Amino acid sequence: MATNITFTIIKPDAIAKGHTGKIIDQIIQAGFTVKAAKLTYLDARTAGGFYDIHRARPFFNDLVSFMTSGPCMPMVLEKENAVADFRILIGATNPKDAAVGTIRNLYADSIDANAIHGSDSDENAAREASYFFSAVEIF
Ligand code: ATP
Ligand code: MG
């Protein structure tokens, strides 16, 4: 059964370019509630652990370098059908394929620097949220 929680990270490229406020506003306007958020710097171990599923992929080292290149903003979001609706809001992984008006269409430059993460399943949303936040922080 679908839960109402998803997890996102506003990635370092979007923070560095000053898009944080616009992205959060777009998320809220789309009906999501921010349950937890923090501005943080990932070290290589934390970023690598987060993307552990991609460890064997050729782009893994570049992905970790990118995610540690500057501050990012992990957030827990709530909405009915959160995981699927948020994937629609952010658009395709490669911004070249992202639908017009999606966050990656508006703010991402490339498949590497693609502005934002969104969980791909309820199980991963729960795992990812608990990777960055304790239960008491997600009030
Ligand atoms: P994310 O998990 O960040 O929300 P996603 O679920 O759309 O993105 P994944 O397949 O989980 O895509 O890949 C994780 C991240 O790894 C992507 O956001 C992207 O930055 C990077 N990535 C994925 N595929 C490639 C690729 N072929 N070349 C370079 N980077 C890639
Ligand atoms: Mg993914």
PDB file of C-alpha atoms and ligand atoms in Angstrom:
ATOM      1  CA  MET A   1       0.000   0.000   0.000  1.00  0.00           C
ATOM      2  CA  ALA A   2       1.298   3.471  -0.851  1.00  0.00           C
ATOM      3  CA  THR A   3       2.406   5.637   2.054  1.00  0.00           C
ATOM      4  CA  ASN A   4       2.158   9.414   2.068  1.00  0.00           C
ATOM      5  CA  ILE A   5       5.849  10.159   2.607  1.00  0.00           C
ATOM      6  CA  THR A   6       8.664  10.741   0.147  1.00  0.00           C
ATOM      7  CA  PHE A   7      12.236  11.920   0.521  1.00  0.00           C
ATOM      8  CA  THR A   8      14.117  14.469  -1.569  1.00  0.00           C
ATOM      9  CA  ILE A   9      17.489  16.175  -1.732  1.00  0.00           C
ATOM     10  CA  ILE A  10      17.904  19.560  -3.380  1.00  0.00           C
ATOM     11  CA  LYS A  11      21.302  18.837  -4.931  1.00  0.00           C
ATOM     12  CA  PRO A  12      24.447  21.040  -4.788  1.00  0.00           C
ATOM     13  CA  ASP A  13      24.026  22.452  -8.317  1.00  0.00           C
ATOM     14  CA  ALA A  14      20.576  23.864  -7.548  1.00  0.00           C
ATOM     15  CA  ILE A  15      21.703  25.291  -4.189  1.00  0.00           C
ATOM     16  CA  ALA A  16      24.803  26.882  -5.776  1.00  0.00           C
ATOM     17  CA  LYS A  17      22.730  28.541  -8.484  1.00  0.00           C
ATOM     18  CA  GLY A  18      20.309  30.036  -5.957  1.00  0.00           C
ATOM     19  CA  HIS A  19      17.264  27.960  -6.920  1.00  0.00           C
ATOM     20  CA  THR A  20      16.522  26.590  -3.426  1.00  0.00           C
ATOM     21  CA  GLY A  21      13.658  28.942  -2.578  1.00  0.00           C
ATOM     22  CA  LYS A  22      11.944  28.563  -5.962  1.00  0.00           C
ATOM     23  CA  ILE A  23      12.189  24.775  -5.771  1.00  0.00           C
ATOM     24  CA  ILE A  24      10.763  24.617  -2.234  1.00  0.00           C
ATOM     25  CA  ASP A  25       7.945  26.950  -3.308  1.00  0.00           C
ATOM     26  CA  GLN A  26       7.147  24.745  -6.319  1.00  0.00           C
ATOM     27  CA  ILE A  27       7.059  21.672  -4.050  1.00  0.00           C
ATOM     28  CA  ILE A  28       4.671  23.374  -1.599  1.00  0.00           C
ATOM     29  CA  GLN A  29       2.486  24.755  -4.400  1.00  0.00           C
ATOM     30  CA  ALA A  30       2.178  21.183  -5.713  1.00  0.00           C
ATOM     31  CA  GLY A  31       0.563  20.173  -2.417  1.00  0.00           C
ATOM     32  CA  PHE A  32       3.465  18.707  -0.452  1.00  0.00           C
ATOM     33  CA  THR A  33       4.090  19.518   3.216  1.00  0.00           C
ATOM     34  CA  VAL A  34       7.708  19.785   4.392  1.00  0.00           C
ATOM     35  CA  LYS A  35       8.012  17.475   7.419  1.00  0.00           C
ATOM     36  CA  ALA A  36      11.785  17.827   7.907  1.00  0.00           C
ATOM     37  CA  ALA A  37      14.570  19.765   6.170  1.00  0.00           C
ATOM     38  CA  LYS A  38      18.186  20.719   6.759  1.00  0.00           C
ATOM     39  CA  LEU A  39      21.029  22.344   4.884  1.00  0.00           C
ATOM     40  CA  THR A  40      24.021  20.038   5.151  1.00  0.00           C
ATOM     41  CA  TYR A  41      27.313  19.003   3.538  1.00  0.00           C
ATOM     42  CA  LEU A  42      27.690  15.327   2.642  1.00  0.00           C
ATOM     43  CA  ASP A  43      31.057  13.654   3.020  1.00  0.00           C
ATOM     44  CA  ALA A  44      32.039  10.925   0.541  1.00  0.00           C
ATOM     45  CA  ARG A  45      31.051   8.140   2.938  1.00  0.00           C
ATOM     46  CA  THR A  46      27.571   9.572   3.484  1.00  0.00           C
ATOM     47  CA  ALA A  47      26.966  10.274  -0.216  1.00  0.00           C
ATOM     48  CA  GLY A  48      28.324   6.845  -1.188  1.00  0.00           C
ATOM     49  CA  GLY A  49      26.099   5.147   1.380  1.00  0.00           C
ATOM     50  CA  PHE A  50      23.065   7.007   0.113  1.00  0.00           C
ATOM     51  CA  TYR A  51      23.738   5.911  -3.480  1.00  0.00           C
ATOM     52  CA  ASP A  52      25.043   2.472  -2.463  1.00  0.00           C
ATOM     53  CA  ILE A  53      22.764   0.792  -5.031  1.00  0.00           C
ATOM     54  CA  HIS A  54      24.792   2.531  -7.783  1.00  0.00           C
ATOM     55  CA  ARG A  55      28.231   1.595  -6.371  1.00  0.00           C
ATOM     56  CA  ALA A  56      29.112  -0.679  -9.312  1.00  0.00           C
ATOM     57  CA  ARG A  57      27.938   1.790 -11.986  1.00  0.00           C
ATOM     58  CA  PRO A  58      30.525   3.677 -14.083  1.00  0.00           C
ATOM     59  CA  PHE A  59      29.162   7.049 -12.945  1.00  0.00           C
ATOM     60  CA  PHE A  60      29.369   6.270  -9.188  1.00  0.00           C
ATOM     61  CA  ASN A  61      32.578   8.212  -8.419  1.00  0.00           C
ATOM     62  CA  ASP A  62      31.365  11.244 -10.394  1.00  0.00           C
ATOM     63  CA  LEU A  63      28.032  11.043  -8.574  1.00  0.00           C
ATOM     64  CA  VAL A  64      29.738  11.047  -5.153  1.00  0.00           C
ATOM     65  CA  SER A  65      32.040  13.920  -6.205  1.00  0.00           C
ATOM     66  CA  PHE A  66      29.052  15.927  -7.356  1.00  0.00           C
ATOM     67  CA  MET A  67      26.992  15.257  -4.224  1.00  0.00           C
ATOM     68  CA  THR A  68      29.923  16.370  -2.031  1.00  0.00           C
ATOM     69  CA  SER A  69      30.726  19.474  -4.124  1.00  0.00           C
ATOM     70  CA  GLY A  70      28.674  21.835  -1.958  1.00  0.00           C
ATOM     71  CA  PRO A  71      25.781  22.046   0.453  1.00  0.00           C
ATOM     72  CA  CYS A  72      22.578  20.162  -0.261  1.00  0.00           C
ATOM     73  CA  MET A  73      19.168  20.055   1.369  1.00  0.00           C
ATOM     74  CA  PRO A  74      17.592  16.724   2.342  1.00  0.00           C
ATOM     75  CA  MET A  75      13.860  16.944   3.061  1.00  0.00           C
ATOM     76  CA  VAL A  76      10.995  14.657   4.055  1.00  0.00           C
ATOM     77  CA  LEU A  77       7.743  15.474   2.267  1.00  0.00           C
ATOM     78  CA  GLU A  78       4.161  14.452   2.897  1.00  0.00           C
ATOM     79  CA  LYS A  79       1.280  14.232   0.442  1.00  0.00           C
ATOM     80  CA  GLU A  80      -1.184  11.608  -0.659  1.00  0.00           C
ATOM     81  CA  ASN A  81       0.569   9.374  -3.235  1.00  0.00           C
ATOM     82  CA  ALA A  82       3.796  11.221  -2.411  1.00  0.00           C
ATOM     83  CA  VAL A  83       6.393   9.016  -4.136  1.00  0.00           C
ATOM     84  CA  ALA A  84       4.701   8.841  -7.547  1.00  0.00           C
ATOM     85  CA  ASP A  85       3.459  12.437  -7.535  1.00  0.00           C
ATOM     86  CA  PHE A  86       6.903  13.753  -6.581  1.00  0.00           C
ATOM     87  CA  ARG A  87       8.630  11.801  -9.387  1.00  0.00           C
ATOM     88  CA  ILE A  88       6.192  13.491 -11.801  1.00  0.00           C
ATOM     89  CA  LEU A  89       6.944  16.916 -10.266  1.00  0.00           C
ATOM     90  CA  ILE A  90      10.730  16.522 -10.662  1.00  0.00           C
ATOM     91  CA  GLY A  91      10.709  15.006 -14.175  1.00  0.00           C
ATOM     92  CA  ALA A  92      13.022  12.508 -15.863  1.00  0.00           C
ATOM     93  CA  THR A  93      16.561  11.804 -14.563  1.00  0.00           C
ATOM     94  CA  ASN A  94      18.052  13.359 -17.715  1.00  0.00           C
ATOM     95  CA  PRO A  95      16.772  16.952 -17.899  1.00  0.00           C
ATOM     96  CA  LYS A  96      16.780  16.667 -21.702  1.00  0.00           C
ATOM     97  CA  ASP A  97      13.881  14.215 -21.249  1.00  0.00           C
ATOM     98  CA  ALA A  98      12.152  16.053 -18.399  1.00  0.00           C
ATOM     99  CA  ALA A  99       8.652  17.349 -19.164  1.00  0.00           C
ATOM    100  CA  VAL A 100       8.211  21.124 -19.504  1.00  0.00           C
ATOM    101  CA  GLY A 101       7.631  22.796 -16.149  1.00  0.00           C
ATOM    102  CA  THR A 102       9.129  20.001 -14.058  1.00  0.00           C
ATOM    103  CA  ILE A 103      11.859  20.899 -11.561  1.00  0.00           C
ATOM    104  CA  ARG A 104      14.581  19.198 -13.617  1.00  0.00           C
ATOM    105  CA  ASN A 105      13.302  20.858 -16.804  1.00  0.00           C
ATOM    106  CA  LEU A 106      13.463  24.269 -15.133  1.00  0.00           C
ATOM    107  CA  TYR A 107      16.654  23.981 -13.049  1.00  0.00           C
ATOM    108  CA  ALA A 108      18.840  21.007 -14.093  1.00  0.00           C
ATOM    109  CA  ASP A 109      21.736  21.232 -16.542  1.00  0.00           C
ATOM    110  CA  SER A 110      22.705  17.608 -17.174  1.00  0.00           C
ATOM    111  CA  ILE A 111      22.135  14.009 -16.099  1.00  0.00           C
ATOM    112  CA  ASP A 112      24.976  14.472 -13.582  1.00  0.00           C
ATOM    113  CA  ALA A 113      23.892  17.834 -12.187  1.00  0.00           C
ATOM    114  CA  ASN A 114      20.148  17.230 -12.178  1.00  0.00           C
ATOM    115  CA  ALA A 115      19.044  19.552  -9.362  1.00  0.00           C
ATOM    116  CA  ILE A 116      16.997  17.197  -7.215  1.00  0.00           C
ATOM    117  CA  HIS A 117      16.520  13.650  -5.972  1.00  0.00           C
ATOM    118  CA  GLY A 118      13.205  11.882  -5.429  1.00  0.00           C
ATOM    119  CA  SER A 119      12.657   8.458  -3.856  1.00  0.00           C
ATOM    120  CA  ASP A 120      11.580   5.756  -6.291  1.00  0.00           C
ATOM    121  CA  SER A 121       9.507   3.598  -3.904  1.00  0.00           C
ATOM    122  CA  ASP A 122       7.834   3.768  -0.498  1.00  0.00           C
ATOM    123  CA  GLU A 123      10.483   1.411   0.899  1.00  0.00           C
ATOM    124  CA  ASN A 124      13.316   3.615  -0.326  1.00  0.00           C
ATOM    125  CA  ALA A 125      11.536   6.771   0.880  1.00  0.00           C
ATOM    126  CA  ALA A 126      11.428   5.329   4.413  1.00  0.00           C
ATOM    127  CA  ARG A 127      15.047   4.110   4.223  1.00  0.00           C
ATOM    128  CA  GLU A 128      16.327   7.414   2.813  1.00  0.00           C
ATOM    129  CA  ALA A 129      14.374   9.560   5.302  1.00  0.00           C
ATOM    130  CA  SER A 130      15.830   7.581   8.213  1.00  0.00           C
ATOM    131  CA  TYR A 131      19.316   7.849   6.663  1.00  0.00           C
ATOM    132  CA  PHE A 132      19.200  11.635   7.184  1.00  0.00           C
ATOM    133  CA  PHE A 133      16.653  12.220   9.953  1.00  0.00           C
ATOM    134  CA  SER A 134      15.756  10.589  13.243  1.00  0.00           C
ATOM    135  CA  ALA A 135      12.109   9.663  13.828  1.00  0.00           C
ATOM    136  CA  VAL A 136      11.647  12.539  16.277  1.00  0.00           C
ATOM    137  CA  GLU A 137      12.822  15.045  13.661  1.00  0.00           C
ATOM    138  CA  ILE A 138      10.040  13.921  11.282  1.00  0.00           C
ATOM    139  CA  PHE A 139       7.181  15.263  13.329  1.00  0.00           C
TER     140      PHE A 139
HETATM  141  P1  ATP B   1      17.838  10.272  -8.053  1.00  0.00           P
HETATM  142  O1  ATP B   1      18.047   8.914  -7.438  1.00  0.00           O
HETATM  143  O2  ATP B   1      18.999  11.225  -7.844  1.00  0.00           O
HETATM  144  O3  ATP B   1      16.519  10.868  -7.703  1.00  0.00           O
HETATM  145  P2  ATP B   1      16.923   9.039 -10.408  1.00  0.00           P
HETATM  146  O4  ATP B   1      16.180   8.123  -9.486  1.00  0.00           O
HETATM  147  O5  ATP B   1      16.124   9.805 -11.408  1.00  0.00           O
HETATM  148  O6  ATP B   1      17.761  10.093  -9.612  1.00  0.00           O
HETATM  149  P3  ATP B   1      18.936   7.015 -10.626  1.00  0.00           P
HETATM  150  O7  ATP B   1      18.898   5.996 -11.695  1.00  0.00           O
HETATM  151  O8  ATP B   1      18.543   6.627  -9.228  1.00  0.00           O
HETATM  152  O9  ATP B   1      18.068   8.250 -11.138  1.00  0.00           O
HETATM  153  O10 ATP B   1      20.397   7.635 -10.597  1.00  0.00           O
HETATM  154  C1  ATP B   1      20.865   8.376  -9.481  1.00  0.00           C
HETATM  155  C2  ATP B   1      21.651   9.564  -9.964  1.00  0.00           C
HETATM  156  O11 ATP B   1      22.817   9.095 -10.633  1.00  0.00           O
HETATM  157  C3  ATP B   1      20.918  10.426 -10.993  1.00  0.00           C
HETATM  158  O12 ATP B   1      20.138  11.427 -10.382  1.00  0.00           O
HETATM  159  C4  ATP B   1      22.041  10.999 -11.790  1.00  0.00           C
HETATM  160  O13 ATP B   1      22.551  12.173 -11.162  1.00  0.00           O
HETATM  161  C5  ATP B   1      23.086   9.912 -11.750  1.00  0.00           C
HETATM  162  N1  ATP B   1      23.020   9.114 -12.967  1.00  0.00           N
HETATM  163  C6  ATP B   1      22.101   8.172 -13.272  1.00  0.00           C
HETATM  164  N2  ATP B   1      22.341   7.630 -14.468  1.00  0.00           N
HETATM  165  C7  ATP B   1      23.440   8.251 -14.939  1.00  0.00           C
HETATM  166  C8  ATP B   1      24.192   8.145 -16.125  1.00  0.00           C
HETATM  167  N3  ATP B   1      23.888   7.285 -17.087  1.00  0.00           N
HETATM  168  N4  ATP B   1      25.276   8.959 -16.250  1.00  0.00           N
HETATM  169  C9  ATP B   1      25.612   9.833 -15.283  1.00  0.00           C
HETATM  170  N5  ATP B   1      24.930   9.989 -14.128  1.00  0.00           N
HETATM  171  C10 ATP B   1      23.858   9.212 -13.966  1.00  0.00           C
HETATM  172 MG    MG B   2      17.088   7.115  -7.915  1.00  0.00          MG
END
